[in-house]
Short mmCIF file of C-alpha atoms in Angstrom, two decimals:
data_model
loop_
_atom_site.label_atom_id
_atom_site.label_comp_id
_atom_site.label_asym_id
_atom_site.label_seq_id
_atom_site.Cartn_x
_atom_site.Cartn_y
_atom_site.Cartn_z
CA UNK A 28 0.00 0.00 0.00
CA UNK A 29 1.52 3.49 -1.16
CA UNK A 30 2.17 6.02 1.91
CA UNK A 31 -0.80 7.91 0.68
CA UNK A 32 -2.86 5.05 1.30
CA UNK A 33 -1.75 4.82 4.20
CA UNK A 34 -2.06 8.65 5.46
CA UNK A 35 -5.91 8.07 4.93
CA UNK A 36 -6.06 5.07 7.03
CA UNK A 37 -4.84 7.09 10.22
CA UNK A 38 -7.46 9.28 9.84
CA UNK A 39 -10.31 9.45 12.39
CA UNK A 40 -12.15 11.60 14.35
CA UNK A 41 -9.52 11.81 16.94
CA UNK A 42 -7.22 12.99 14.57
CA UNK A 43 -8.60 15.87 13.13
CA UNK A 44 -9.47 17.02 16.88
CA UNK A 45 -6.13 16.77 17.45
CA UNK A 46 -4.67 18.28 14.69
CA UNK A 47 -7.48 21.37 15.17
CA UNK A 48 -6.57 21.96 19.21
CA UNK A 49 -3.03 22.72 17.85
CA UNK A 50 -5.50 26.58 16.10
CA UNK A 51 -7.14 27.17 19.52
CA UNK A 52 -9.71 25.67 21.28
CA UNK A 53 -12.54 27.20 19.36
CA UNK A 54 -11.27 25.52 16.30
CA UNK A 55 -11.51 21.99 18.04
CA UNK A 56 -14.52 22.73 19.08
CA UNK A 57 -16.12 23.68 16.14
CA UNK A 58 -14.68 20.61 14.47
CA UNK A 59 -15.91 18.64 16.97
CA UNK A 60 -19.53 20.12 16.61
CA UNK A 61 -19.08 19.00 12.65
CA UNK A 62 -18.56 15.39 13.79
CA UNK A 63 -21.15 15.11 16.35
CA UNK A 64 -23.97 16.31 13.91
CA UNK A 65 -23.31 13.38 11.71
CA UNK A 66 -23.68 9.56 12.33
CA UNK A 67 -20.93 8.96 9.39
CA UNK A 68 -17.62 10.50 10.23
CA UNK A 69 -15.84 9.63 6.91
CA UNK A 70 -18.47 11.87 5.33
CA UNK A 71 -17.07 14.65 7.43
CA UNK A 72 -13.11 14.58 7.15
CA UNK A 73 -12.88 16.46 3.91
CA UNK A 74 -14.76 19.66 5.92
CA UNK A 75 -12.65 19.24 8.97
CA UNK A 76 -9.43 19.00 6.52
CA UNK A 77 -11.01 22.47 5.32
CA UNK A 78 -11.60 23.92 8.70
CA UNK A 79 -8.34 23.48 9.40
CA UNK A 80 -6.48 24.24 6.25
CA UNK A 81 -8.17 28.04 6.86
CA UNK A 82 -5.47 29.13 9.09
CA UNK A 83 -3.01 28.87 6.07
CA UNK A 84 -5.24 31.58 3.97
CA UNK A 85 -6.58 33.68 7.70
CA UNK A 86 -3.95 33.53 10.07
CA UNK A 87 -4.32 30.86 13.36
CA UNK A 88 -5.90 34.24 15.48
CA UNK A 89 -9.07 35.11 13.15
CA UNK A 90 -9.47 31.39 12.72
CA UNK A 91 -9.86 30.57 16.42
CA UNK A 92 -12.08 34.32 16.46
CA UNK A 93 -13.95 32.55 13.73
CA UNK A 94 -15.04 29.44 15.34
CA UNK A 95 -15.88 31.09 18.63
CA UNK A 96 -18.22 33.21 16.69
CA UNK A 97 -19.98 30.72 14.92
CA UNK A 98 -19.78 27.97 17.70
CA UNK A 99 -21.73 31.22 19.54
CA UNK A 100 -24.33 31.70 17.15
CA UNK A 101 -24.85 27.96 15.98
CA UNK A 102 -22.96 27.51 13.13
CA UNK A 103 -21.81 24.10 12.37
CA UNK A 104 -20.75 24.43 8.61
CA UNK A 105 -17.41 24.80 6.94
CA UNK A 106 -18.79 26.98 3.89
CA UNK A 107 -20.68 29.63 6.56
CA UNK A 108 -17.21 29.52 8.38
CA UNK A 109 -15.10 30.55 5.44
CA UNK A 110 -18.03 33.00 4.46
CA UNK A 111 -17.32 34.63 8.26
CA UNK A 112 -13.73 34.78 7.92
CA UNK A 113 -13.89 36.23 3.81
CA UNK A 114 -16.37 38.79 5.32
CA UNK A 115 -14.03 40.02 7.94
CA UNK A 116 -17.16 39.23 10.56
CA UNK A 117 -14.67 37.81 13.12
CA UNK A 118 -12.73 40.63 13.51
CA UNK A 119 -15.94 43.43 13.41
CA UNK A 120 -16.56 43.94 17.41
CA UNK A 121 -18.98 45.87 18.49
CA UNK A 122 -18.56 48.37 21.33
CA UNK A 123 -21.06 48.19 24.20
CA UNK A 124 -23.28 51.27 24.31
CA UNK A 125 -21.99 52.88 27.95
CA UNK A 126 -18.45 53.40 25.27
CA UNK A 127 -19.86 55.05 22.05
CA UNK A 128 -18.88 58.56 21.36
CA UNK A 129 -21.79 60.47 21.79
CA UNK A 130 -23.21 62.41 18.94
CA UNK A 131 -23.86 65.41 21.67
CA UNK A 132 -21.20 68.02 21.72
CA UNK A 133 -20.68 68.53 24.97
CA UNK A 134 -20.95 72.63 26.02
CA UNK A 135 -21.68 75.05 28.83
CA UNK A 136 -25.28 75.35 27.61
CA UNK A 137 -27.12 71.55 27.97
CA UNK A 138 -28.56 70.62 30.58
CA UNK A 139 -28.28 67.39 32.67
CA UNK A 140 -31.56 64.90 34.00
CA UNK A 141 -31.46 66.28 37.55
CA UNK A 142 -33.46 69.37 35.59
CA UNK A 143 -36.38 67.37 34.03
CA UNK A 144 -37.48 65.93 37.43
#
């Protein structure tokens, strides 16, 4: 049997966990997620492969931000993945209100609540 052969006959679910822990926890569990929603894991190494091979094109960092964010909102698909990290949506935070600049110029003249009691 040719080495190639044999590469695909180590393959299991164990091993693309493995080899996904080494991007961040997020990333293993998001590959993890793509196992457990199928009853065939064969079907499934091809889009963990993927999942994985993302950090060559993204960077190990947005990957990881990637997974976290669709592990968060229920994503469990490779192409919605890639479509988060081509959109830049893993990197887009959004600032809690109590931090926005306000769009009130602040002067001499306004008045605070304690007048409109």
């Amino acid at each position: 049997m040719s080495s190639t052969h044999k590469a695909y006959l180590e393959w299991s679910p164990e091993f693309f966990k493995n080899k996904a822990l080494k991007h961040g926890v997020n990333v293993h569990d998001f590959v993890s997620s793509l196992f457990d929603n199928q009853s065939y894991p064969e079907v499934i190494y091809k889009r963990a492969m993927g999942v994985i091979q993302l950090h060559r094109i993204y960077g190990t960092e947005r990957l990881n931000n990637a997974c976290k964010l669709a592990l968060d909102v229920g994503i469990h698909s490779y192409g919605r993945l890639k479509n988060i990290l081509k959109n830049k949506r893993d990197v887009f935070v959004e600032e809690p209100d109590n931090q926005r600049a306000s769009h009130i110029p602040t002067h001499s003249n306004l008045r605070g609540a304690t007048n409109y009691k």
